[in-house]
Coordinates of C-alpha atoms in Angstrom, one line a residue:
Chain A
X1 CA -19.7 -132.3 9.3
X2 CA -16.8 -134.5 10.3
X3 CA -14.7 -134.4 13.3
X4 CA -11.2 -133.7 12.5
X5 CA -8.1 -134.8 14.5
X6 CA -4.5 -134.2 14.4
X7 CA -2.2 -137.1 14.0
X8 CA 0.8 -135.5 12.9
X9 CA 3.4 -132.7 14.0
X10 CA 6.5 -132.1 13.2
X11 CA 8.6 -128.4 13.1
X12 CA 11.9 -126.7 11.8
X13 CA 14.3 -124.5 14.8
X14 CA 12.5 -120.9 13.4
X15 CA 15.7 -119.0 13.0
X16 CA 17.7 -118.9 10.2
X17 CA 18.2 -121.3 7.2
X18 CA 20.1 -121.8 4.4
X19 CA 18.3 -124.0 2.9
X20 CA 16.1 -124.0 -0.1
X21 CA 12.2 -122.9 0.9
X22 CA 10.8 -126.1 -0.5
X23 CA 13.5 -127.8 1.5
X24 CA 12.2 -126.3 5.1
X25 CA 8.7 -126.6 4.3
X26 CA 9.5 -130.5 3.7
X27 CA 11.4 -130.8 6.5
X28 CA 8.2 -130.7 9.2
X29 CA 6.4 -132.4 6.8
X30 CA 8.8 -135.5 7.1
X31 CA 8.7 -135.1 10.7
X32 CA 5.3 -135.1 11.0
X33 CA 4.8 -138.6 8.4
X34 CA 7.0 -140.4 10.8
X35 CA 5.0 -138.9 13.9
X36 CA 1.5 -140.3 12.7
X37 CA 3.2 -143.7 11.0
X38 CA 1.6 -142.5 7.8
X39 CA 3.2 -142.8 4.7
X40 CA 0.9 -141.1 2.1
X41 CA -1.6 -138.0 2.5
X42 CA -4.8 -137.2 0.0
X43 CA -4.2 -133.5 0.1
X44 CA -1.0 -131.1 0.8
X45 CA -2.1 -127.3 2.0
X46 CA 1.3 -125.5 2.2
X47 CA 1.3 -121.5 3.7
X48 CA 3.3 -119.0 2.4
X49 CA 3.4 -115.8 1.6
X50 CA 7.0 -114.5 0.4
X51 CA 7.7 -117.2 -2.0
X52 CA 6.8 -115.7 -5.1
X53 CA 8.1 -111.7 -3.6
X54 CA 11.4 -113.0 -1.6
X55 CA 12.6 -116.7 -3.0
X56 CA 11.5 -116.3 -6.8
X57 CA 9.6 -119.3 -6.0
X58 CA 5.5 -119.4 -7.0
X59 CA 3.4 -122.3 -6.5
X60 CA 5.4 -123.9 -3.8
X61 CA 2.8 -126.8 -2.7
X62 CA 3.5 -128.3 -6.2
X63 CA 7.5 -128.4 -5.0
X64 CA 6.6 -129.7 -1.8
X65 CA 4.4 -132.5 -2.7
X66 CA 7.6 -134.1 -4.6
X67 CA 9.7 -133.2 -2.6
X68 CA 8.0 -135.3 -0.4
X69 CA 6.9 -137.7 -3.2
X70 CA 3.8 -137.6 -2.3
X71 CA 2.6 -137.1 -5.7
X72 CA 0.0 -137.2 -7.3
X73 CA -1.6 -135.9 -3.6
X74 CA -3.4 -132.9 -4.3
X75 CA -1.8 -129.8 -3.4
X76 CA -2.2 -126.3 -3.2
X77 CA -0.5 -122.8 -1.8
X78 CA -2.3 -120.8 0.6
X79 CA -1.2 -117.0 0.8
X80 CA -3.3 -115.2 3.6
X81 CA -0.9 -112.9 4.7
X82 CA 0.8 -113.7 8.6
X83 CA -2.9 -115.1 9.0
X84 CA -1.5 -117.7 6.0
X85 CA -0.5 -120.9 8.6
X86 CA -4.1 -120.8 10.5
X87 CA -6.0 -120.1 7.1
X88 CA -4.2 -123.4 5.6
X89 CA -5.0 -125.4 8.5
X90 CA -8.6 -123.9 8.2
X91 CA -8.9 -124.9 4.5
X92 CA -7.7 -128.5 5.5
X93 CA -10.7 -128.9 7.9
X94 CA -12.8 -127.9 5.5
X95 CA -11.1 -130.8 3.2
X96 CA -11.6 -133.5 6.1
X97 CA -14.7 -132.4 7.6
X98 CA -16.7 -132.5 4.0
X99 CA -15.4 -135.9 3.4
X100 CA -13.7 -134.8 0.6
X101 CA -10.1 -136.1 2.1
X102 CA -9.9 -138.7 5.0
X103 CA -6.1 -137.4 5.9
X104 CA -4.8 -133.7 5.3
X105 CA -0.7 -132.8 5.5
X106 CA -1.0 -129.4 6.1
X107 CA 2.6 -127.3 6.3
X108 CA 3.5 -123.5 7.0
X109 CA 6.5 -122.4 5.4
X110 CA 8.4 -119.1 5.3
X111 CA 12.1 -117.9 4.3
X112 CA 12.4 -113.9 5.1
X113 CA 16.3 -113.7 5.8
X114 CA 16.9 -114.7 1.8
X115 CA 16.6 -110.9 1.5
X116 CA 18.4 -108.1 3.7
X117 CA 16.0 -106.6 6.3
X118 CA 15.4 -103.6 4.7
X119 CA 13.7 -105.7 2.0
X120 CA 11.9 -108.0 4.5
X121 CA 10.6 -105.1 5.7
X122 CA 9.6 -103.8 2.7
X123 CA 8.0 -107.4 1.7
X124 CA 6.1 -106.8 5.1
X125 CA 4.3 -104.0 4.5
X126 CA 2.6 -104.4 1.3
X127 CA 0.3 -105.8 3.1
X128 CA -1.1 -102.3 4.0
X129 CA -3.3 -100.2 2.3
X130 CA -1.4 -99.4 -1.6
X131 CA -2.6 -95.4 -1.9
X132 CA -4.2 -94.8 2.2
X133 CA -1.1 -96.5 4.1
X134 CA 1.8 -98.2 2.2
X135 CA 2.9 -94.6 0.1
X136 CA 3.5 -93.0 3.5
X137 CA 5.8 -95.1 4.5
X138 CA 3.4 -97.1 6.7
X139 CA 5.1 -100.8 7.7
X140 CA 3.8 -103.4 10.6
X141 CA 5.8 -101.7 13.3
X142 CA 4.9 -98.4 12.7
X143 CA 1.2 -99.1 12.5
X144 CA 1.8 -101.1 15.9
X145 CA 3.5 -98.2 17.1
X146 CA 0.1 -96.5 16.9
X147 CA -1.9 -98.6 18.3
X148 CA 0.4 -98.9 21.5
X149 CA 0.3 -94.9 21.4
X150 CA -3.3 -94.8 21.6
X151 CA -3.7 -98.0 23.3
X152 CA -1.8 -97.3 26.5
X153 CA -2.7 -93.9 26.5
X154 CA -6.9 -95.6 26.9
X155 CA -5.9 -98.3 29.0
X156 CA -3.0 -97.0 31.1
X157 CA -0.7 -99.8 30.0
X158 CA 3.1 -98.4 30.6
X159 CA 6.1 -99.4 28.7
X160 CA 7.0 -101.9 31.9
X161 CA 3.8 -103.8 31.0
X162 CA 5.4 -104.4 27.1
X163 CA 8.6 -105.6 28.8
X164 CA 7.1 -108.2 30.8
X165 CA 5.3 -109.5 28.0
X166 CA 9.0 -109.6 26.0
X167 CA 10.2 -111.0 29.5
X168 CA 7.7 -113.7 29.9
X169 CA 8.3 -115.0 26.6
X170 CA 11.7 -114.7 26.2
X171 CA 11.9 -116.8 29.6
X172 CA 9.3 -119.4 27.8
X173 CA 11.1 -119.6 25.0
X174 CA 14.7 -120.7 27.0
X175 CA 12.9 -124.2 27.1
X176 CA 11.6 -124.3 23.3
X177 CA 14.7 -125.9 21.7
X178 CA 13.6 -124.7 18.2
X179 CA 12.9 -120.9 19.2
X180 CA 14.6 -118.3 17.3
X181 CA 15.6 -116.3 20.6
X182 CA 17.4 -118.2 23.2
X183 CA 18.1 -115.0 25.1
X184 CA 17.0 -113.8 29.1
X185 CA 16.2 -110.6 29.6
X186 CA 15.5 -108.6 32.5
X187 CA 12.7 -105.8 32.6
X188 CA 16.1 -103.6 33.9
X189 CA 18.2 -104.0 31.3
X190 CA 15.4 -103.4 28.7
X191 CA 13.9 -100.7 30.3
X192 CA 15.3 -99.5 33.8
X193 CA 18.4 -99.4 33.5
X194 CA 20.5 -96.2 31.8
X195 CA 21.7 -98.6 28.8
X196 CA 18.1 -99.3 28.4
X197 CA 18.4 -97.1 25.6
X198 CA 21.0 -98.3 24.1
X199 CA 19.9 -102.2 24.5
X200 CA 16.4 -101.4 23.4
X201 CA 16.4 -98.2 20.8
X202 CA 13.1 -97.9 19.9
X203 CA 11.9 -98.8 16.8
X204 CA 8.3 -97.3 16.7
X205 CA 7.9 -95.2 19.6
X206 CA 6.4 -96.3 22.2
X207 CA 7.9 -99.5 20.4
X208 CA 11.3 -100.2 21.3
X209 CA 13.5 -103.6 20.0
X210 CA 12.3 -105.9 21.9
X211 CA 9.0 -105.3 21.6
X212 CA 9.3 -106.5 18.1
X213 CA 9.3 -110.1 16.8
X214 CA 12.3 -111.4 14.7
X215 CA 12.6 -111.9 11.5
X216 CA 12.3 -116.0 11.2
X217 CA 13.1 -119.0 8.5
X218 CA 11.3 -121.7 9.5
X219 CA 8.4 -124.3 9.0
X220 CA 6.0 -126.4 11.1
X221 CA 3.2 -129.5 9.8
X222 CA -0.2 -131.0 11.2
X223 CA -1.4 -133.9 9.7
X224 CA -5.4 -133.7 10.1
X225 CA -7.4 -136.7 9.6
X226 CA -10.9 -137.8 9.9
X227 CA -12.0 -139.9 12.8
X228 CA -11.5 -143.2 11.5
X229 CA -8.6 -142.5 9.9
X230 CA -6.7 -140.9 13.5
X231 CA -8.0 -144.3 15.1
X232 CA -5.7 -146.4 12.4
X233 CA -2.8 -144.0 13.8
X234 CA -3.6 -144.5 17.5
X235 CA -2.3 -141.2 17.9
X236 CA -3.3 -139.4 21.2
X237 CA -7.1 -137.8 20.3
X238 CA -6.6 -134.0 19.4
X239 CA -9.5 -132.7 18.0
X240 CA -9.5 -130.1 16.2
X241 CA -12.9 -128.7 17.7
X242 CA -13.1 -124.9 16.5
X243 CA -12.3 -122.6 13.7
X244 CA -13.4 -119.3 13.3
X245 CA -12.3 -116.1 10.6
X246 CA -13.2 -112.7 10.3
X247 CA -12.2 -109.9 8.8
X248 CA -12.0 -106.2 9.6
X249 CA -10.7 -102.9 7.6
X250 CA -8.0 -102.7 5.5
X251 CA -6.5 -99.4 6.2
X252 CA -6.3 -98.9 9.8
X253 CA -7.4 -95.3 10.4
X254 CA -11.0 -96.8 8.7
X255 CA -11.9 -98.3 12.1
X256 CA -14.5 -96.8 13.9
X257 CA -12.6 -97.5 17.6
X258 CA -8.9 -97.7 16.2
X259 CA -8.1 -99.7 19.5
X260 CA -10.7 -102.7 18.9
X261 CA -9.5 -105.5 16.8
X262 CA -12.8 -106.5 15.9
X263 CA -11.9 -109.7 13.3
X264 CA -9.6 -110.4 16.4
X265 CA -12.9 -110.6 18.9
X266 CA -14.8 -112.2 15.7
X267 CA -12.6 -115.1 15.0
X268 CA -12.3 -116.0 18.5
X269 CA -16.2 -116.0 19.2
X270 CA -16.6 -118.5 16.1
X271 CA -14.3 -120.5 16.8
X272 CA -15.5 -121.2 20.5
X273 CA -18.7 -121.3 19.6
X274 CA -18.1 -124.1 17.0
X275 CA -15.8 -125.9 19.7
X276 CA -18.9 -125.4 22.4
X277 CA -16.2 -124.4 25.4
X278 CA -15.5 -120.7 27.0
X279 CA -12.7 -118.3 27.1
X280 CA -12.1 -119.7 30.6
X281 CA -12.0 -122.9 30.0
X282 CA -8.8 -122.6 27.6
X283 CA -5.9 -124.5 29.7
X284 CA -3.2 -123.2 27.4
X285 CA -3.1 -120.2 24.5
X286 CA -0.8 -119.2 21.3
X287 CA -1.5 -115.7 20.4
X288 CA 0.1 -113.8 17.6
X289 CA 2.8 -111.3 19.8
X290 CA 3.7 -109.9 16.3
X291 CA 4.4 -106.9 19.0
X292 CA 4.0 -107.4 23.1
X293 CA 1.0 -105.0 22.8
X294 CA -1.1 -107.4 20.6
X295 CA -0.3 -109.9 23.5
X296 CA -2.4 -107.8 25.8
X297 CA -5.1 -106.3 23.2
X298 CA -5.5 -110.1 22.1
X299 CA -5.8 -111.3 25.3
X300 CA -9.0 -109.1 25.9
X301 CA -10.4 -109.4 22.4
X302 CA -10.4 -113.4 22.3
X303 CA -12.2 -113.4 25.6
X304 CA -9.7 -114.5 28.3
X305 CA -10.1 -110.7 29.9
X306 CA -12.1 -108.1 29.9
X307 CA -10.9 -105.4 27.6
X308 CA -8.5 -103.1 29.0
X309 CA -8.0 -105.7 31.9
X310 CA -5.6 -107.5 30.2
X311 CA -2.4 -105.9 31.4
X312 CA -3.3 -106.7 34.7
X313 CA -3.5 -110.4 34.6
X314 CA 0.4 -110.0 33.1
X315 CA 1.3 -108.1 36.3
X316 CA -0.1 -111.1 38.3
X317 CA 1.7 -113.5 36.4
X318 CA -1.5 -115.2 35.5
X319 CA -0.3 -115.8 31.9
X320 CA 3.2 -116.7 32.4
X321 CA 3.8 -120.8 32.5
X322 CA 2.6 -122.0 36.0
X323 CA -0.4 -119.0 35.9
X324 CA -4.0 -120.2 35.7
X325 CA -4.0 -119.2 31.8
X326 CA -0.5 -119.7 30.5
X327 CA -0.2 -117.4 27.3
X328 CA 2.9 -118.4 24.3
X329 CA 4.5 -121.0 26.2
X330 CA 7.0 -121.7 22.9
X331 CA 8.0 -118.3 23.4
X332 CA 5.4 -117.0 20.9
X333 CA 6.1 -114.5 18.0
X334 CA 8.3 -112.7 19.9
X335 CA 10.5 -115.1 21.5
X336 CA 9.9 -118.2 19.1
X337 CA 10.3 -116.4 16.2
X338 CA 7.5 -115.4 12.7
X339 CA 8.3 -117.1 9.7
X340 CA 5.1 -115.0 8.4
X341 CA 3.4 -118.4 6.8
X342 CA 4.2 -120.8 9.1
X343 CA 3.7 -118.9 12.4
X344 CA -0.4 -120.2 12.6
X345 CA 1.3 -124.2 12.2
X346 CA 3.6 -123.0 14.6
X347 CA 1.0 -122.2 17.3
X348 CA -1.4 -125.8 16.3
X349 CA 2.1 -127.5 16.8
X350 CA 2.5 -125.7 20.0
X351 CA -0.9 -126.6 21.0
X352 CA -0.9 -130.4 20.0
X353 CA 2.2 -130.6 21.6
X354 CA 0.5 -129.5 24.8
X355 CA -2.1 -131.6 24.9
X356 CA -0.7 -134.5 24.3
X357 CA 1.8 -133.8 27.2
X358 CA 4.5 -134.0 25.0
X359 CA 5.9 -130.1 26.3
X360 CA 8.9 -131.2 28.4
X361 CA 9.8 -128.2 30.4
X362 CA 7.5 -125.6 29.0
X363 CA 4.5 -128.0 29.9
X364 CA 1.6 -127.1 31.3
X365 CA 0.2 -129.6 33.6
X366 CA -3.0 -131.6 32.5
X367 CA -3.7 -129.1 29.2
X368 CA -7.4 -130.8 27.9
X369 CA -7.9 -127.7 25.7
X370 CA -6.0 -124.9 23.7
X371 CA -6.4 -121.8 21.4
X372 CA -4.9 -120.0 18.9
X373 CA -5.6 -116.6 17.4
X374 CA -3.0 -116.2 14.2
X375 CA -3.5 -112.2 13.3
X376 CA -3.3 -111.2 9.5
X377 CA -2.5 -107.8 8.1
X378 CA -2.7 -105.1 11.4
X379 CA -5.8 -107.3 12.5
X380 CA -7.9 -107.1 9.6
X381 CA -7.9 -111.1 8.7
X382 CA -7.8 -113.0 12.1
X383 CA -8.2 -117.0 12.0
X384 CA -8.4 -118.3 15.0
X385 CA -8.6 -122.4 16.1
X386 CA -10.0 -124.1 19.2
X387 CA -8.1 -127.4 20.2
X388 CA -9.7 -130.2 22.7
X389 CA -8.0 -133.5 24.2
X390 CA -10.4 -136.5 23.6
X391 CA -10.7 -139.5 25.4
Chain B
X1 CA -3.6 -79.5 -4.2
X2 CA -6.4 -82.1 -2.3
X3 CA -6.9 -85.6 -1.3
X4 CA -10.4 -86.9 -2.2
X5 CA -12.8 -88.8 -0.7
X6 CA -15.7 -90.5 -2.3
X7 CA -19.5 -89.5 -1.2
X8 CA -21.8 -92.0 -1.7
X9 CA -25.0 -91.0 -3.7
X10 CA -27.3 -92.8 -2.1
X11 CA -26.6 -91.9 1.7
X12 CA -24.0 -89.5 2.1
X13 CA -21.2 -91.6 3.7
X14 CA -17.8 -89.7 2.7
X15 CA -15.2 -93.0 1.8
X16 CA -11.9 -92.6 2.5
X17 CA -9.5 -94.5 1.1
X18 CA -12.1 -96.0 -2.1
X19 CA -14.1 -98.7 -1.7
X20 CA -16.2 -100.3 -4.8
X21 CA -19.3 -100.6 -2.1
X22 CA -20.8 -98.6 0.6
X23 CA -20.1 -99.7 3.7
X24 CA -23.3 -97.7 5.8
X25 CA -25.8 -98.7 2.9
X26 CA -24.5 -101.1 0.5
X27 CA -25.0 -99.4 -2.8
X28 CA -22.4 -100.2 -5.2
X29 CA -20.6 -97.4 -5.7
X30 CA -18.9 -98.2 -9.1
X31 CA -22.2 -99.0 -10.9
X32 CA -23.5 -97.2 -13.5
X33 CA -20.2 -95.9 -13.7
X34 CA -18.9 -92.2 -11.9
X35 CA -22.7 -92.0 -11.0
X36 CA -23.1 -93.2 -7.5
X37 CA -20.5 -91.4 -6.1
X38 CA -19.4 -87.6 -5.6
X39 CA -15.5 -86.6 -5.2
X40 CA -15.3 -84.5 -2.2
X41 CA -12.0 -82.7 -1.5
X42 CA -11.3 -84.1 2.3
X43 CA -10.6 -81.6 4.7
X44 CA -7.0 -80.8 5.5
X45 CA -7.1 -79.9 9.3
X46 CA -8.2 -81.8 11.9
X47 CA -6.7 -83.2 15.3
X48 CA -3.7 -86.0 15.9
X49 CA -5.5 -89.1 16.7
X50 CA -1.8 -90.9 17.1
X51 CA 1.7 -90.7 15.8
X52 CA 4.2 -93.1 15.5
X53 CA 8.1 -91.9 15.3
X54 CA 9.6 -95.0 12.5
X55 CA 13.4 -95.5 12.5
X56 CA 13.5 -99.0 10.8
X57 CA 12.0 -97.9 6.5
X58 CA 11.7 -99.5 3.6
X59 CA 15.1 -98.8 1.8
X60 CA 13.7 -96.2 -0.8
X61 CA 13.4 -94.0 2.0
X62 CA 17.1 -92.2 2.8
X63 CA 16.0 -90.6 6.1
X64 CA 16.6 -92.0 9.3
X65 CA 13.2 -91.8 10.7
X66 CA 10.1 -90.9 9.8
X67 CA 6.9 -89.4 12.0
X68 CA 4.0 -90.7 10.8
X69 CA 0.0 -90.0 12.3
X70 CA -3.4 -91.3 11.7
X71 CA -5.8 -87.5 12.3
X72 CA -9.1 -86.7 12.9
X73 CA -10.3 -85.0 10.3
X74 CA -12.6 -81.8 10.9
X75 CA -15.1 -83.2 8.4
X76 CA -15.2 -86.3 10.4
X77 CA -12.9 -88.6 8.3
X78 CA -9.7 -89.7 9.2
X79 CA -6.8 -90.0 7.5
X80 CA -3.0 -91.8 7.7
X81 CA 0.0 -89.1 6.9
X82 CA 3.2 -88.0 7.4
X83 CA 4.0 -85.4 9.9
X84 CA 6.6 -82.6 9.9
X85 CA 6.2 -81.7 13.0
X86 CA 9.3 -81.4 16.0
X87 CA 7.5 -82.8 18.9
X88 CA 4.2 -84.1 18.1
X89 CA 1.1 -84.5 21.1
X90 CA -1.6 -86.9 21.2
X91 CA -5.0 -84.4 20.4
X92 CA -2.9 -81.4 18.9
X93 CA -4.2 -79.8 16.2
X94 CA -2.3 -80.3 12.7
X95 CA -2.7 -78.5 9.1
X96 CA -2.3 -80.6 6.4
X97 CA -0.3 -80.1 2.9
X98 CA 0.1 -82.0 -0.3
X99 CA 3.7 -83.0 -0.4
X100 CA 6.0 -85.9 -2.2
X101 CA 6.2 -88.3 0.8
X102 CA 7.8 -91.0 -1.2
X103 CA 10.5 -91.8 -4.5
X104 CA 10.1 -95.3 -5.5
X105 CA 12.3 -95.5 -8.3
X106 CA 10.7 -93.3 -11.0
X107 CA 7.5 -93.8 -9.1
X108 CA 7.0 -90.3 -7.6
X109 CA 3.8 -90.4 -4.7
X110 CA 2.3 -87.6 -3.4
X111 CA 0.3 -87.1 -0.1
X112 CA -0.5 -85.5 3.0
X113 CA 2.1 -84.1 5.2
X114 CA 0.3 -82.5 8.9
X115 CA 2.4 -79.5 10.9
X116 CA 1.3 -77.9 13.7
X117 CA -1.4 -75.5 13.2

C-alpha cells in the first residue's frame, strides 16, 4: 500500500448560501487547486447526501468535475449519510494507496437551508429505521435525546456538563472565520439563569437548543496525493496515516448496551491501529458534536478517556484549546456548523490545517498528529481518520 | 392488533425490526422462503428503557410535541414507540396499544403507542 498525503485544502464559511450546490462544492475545490499549485486531478470524490432529496440535483461529482473543468477526471458521488465527507476521503485513499490515482481532489458538499427546516428535518431522519424508527416520528434529535436520557442518568453527566461542551465550542469557534456560529455564550444564560428557558427551550429533553448543531450550507476539499506526487507540491508532509470504518445497528433500540457506540469505538481502533500511534498521543481532535453529548460519549469511545470519564476531563478544561487534548478547535458541529456531507472534509481540513501550523488563533502549539471520528446515522456507520506531520 | 417479530428457525433469536439474516447464528432467514423464520406477536408490556419529549417534527405531524420511548419488552425485546403518557419515568412500567402514530399524506402508519400500566 501507498502512503498518502494531503497537498491541498481549501473550505466554504458553513452558514448559509445562495448559491447553486455545484457552485459551493467547487468553491473549496478551487481553493484547494491553488493551495497545492496543482492544476489537474486523476479522480474527483464529491460527498453529499441531500442533492438528489433537497436540491433536485443527482449525480453531482459529474457537475463538479466541469465546473471545475477538470474533465475528463474521473468522478463520482459518495452518499454515506453525515458519515458521507470521511467515507469520500476514505474511498480516495483507497484510490491513491492502490496506485490506481497518483492525486485525488476529494470535496464535501451539502445545501440544507434550500428547504425550510421542517423539511431539513424531515430529509434528516430518513436516515432511521423506515418501519422500527422513522413512522414514530423518530428524527436525529429525538434519538439523541435518548441517549442523553439514558446516558447521564449511567454516567451522572448533568445538563451543566452539555453546556460547557456548547460553551467550549462556541468560544472555539469565535476564532474560525468560516464557522456558522459566531456567538458567546455563557453556561448562565443557557442554563442558570431564569431566561435559560427561554434562551434555550429544549428541543429533545434533556436536549435543549444549544445543544444541537445548526443547520449548515457549506463545503470543504483535500487534495490527496501519493508520495511522489506531494514531493512535486512541496507542500508541508501530512500523512494521511489511518482510516478505519465500522458499522453498528440500524435501529437504535437493537443495541445490546443502548449507551455504547460500538462502530464509534470500532472505527477509531482501526484507524489507530493502521496509523501505529495511541489515543494519547493525538495532539489535536475533530469529533462529530452532532449534539454536545456525542462530544463526551465520543470522547470515551475513540479512546482519549475511559468510558464514562469523559465529562470529567471537560470540567478540567483538558479539551478546551490550551488543555492537553484540545477537542473541535473550529468550533465543531455545534459551533462550526454540519453541512451533513461536507462535515468529515470539514474536520481533515481542520486537522491539516493544524498540523501544518496554519490555525492562527485557534492553534494548537506544535500539533504532529490529529484525529477525526465523522459519525453516520445515530452511530451506526462511523469513519474515522488518523492524521500525522512528517518530516 | 400486534407488532411481530421474526423467530429464527434455527436458534430461536426473536428479530425485531426484520432482518434478512440472523444476527446470533447466521442462518439466512429469507431462504427457502417463509421457512426459516416464525412470526411471533411481540409482547406489548414491558418497562421504559428511555423517553425523549420532541418539540421540533417533521411537518406531517400537527402536534406540538411528541413523547417518544425506546421499552424493554417483557419477552426480552425492545422496541421504539410513541408514548401517551403525562409524565413519563425512566424504569416505569408501560402497556402498549396499536394506534395510527403517523398521516403521511394518504400514507396511514400504524404502531405502538405505551401508557402507564
Amino acid at each position: 500500500m501507498r502512503e498518502v498525503f494531503v497537498v491541498g485544502i481549501g473550505i466554504t464559511s458553513f452558514t448559509r448560501l445562495e448559491y447553486p450546490l455545484a457552485e459551493i462544492a467547487a468553491y473549496p475545490g478551487m481553493m484547494a487547486l491553488k493551495d497545492s499549485g496543482l492544476s489537474k486531478v486523476d479522480q474527483v470524490y464529491v460527498a453529499n447526501m441531500g442533492g438528489g432529496r433537497v436540491n433536485h440535483q443527482t449525480g453531482l461529482a459529474s457537475a463538479v468535475v466541469d465546473q471545475l473543468s477538470l474533465a475528463p477526471a474521473g468522478a463520482e458521488t459518495i452518499e454515506n449519510g453525515p458519515a458521507s465527507g470521511a467515507s469520500a476521503i476514505k474511498t480516495g485513499f483507497m484510490a491513491v494507496a492502490s496506485g490506481l490515482c497518483d492525486t485525488v481532489m476529494v470535496i464535501g458538499a451539502e445545501r440544507m437551508r434550500e428547504v425550510n427546516d421542517l423539511e431539513s428535518t424531515d430529509f434528516v431522519a430518513t436516515l432511521t429505521h423506515p418501519h422500527a424508527e422513522y413512522i414514530y416520528g423518530v428524527t436525529l434529535p429525538s434519538l439523541a435525546g435518548m441517549f442523553a436520557r439514558l446516558y447521564m442518568d449511567k454516567y451522572k453527566v448533568t445538563p451543566r456538563h452539555l453546556g460547557m461542551v456548547a460553551v467550549k465550542n462556541h468560544d472555539h469557534a469565535m476564532d474560525n472565520f468560516f464557522a456558522h456560529l459566531h456567538e458567546r455564550i455563557t453556561l448562565e444564560g443557557i442554563i442558570d439563569s431564569p431566561e435559560a428557558s427561554t434562551n434555550n427551550p429544549f428541543v429533545a429533553d434533556p436536549l435543549r437548543f444549544y445543544d444541537c448543531c445548526p443547520v449548515s450550507d457549506g463545503a470543504a476539499c483535500v487534495i490527496l496525493a501519493s508520495g511522489d506526487a506531494a514531493k512535486k507540491t512541496g507542500k508541508p508532509r501530512i500523512r494521511l496515516a489511518g482510516v478505519g470504518q465500522a458499522t453498528d445497528t440500524l435501529a437504535v433500540h437493537d443495541r445490546k448496551e443502548p449507551t455504547d457506540l460500538l462502530a464509534a469505538r470500532g472505527a477509531a481502533a482501526a484507524a489507530f491501529k493502521m496509523a501505529g500511534f495511541k489515543p494519547s498521543q493525538v495532539d489535536v481532535a475533530e469529533l462529530h458534536d452532532a449534539f454536545t453529548i456525542l462530544e463526551i460519549a465520543e470522547s470515551e469511545e475513540v479512546g482519549f478517556f475511559k468510558k464514562g470519564e469523559g465529562h470529567l476531563a471537560l470540567e478540567k478544561g483538558e479539551t478546551r484549546l490550551g488543555g492537553s487534548l484540545p477537542i473541535n478547535p473550529s468550533g465543531g458541529l455545534k459551533a462550526k456548523g454540519h453541512p451533513v456531507g461536507a462535515t468529515g472534509v470539514g474536520q481533515a481540513h481542520e486537522i491539516v490545517l493544524q498540523l501544518r501550523g496554519e490555525a492562527e488563533k485557534r492553534q494548537v502549539k506544535g500539533a504532529k498528529t490529529g484525529f477525526t471520528c465523522n459519525f453516520g446515522g445515530f452511530g451506526n456507520n462511523v469513519v474515522c481518520l488518523a492524521f500525522k506531520k512528517e518530516g | 392488533m400486534n407488532i411481530y417479530g421474526y423467530k429464527c428457525k434455527k436458534c430461536g433469536t426473536v428479530h425485531y425490526p426484520f432482518r434478512t439474516t440472523c444476527k446470533k447464528c447466521g442462518a439466512f432467514i429469507f431462504e427457502d422462503k417463509a421457512d426459516r423464520y416464525q412470526l411471533v406477536p411481540l409482547s406489548k408490556e414491558g418497562k421504559l428503557l428511555t423517553f425523549t419529549r420532541l418539540r421540533s417534527l417533521p411537518g406531517d405531524f400537527d402536534v406540538p410535541e411528541l413523547l417518544l420511548g425506546i421499552v424493554q419488552l417483557d419477552d426480552g425485546n425492545r422496541i421504539t414507540g410513541q408514548l401517551d403518557i403525562p409524565a413519563p419515568k425512566l424504569g416505569m412500567k408501560v402497556k402498549g396499544e396499536i394506534r395510527v402514530v403517523r398521516q403521511e399524506g394518504y400514507n396511514t402508519h400504524r404502531g405502538i403507542v405505551f401508557e402507564a400500566a
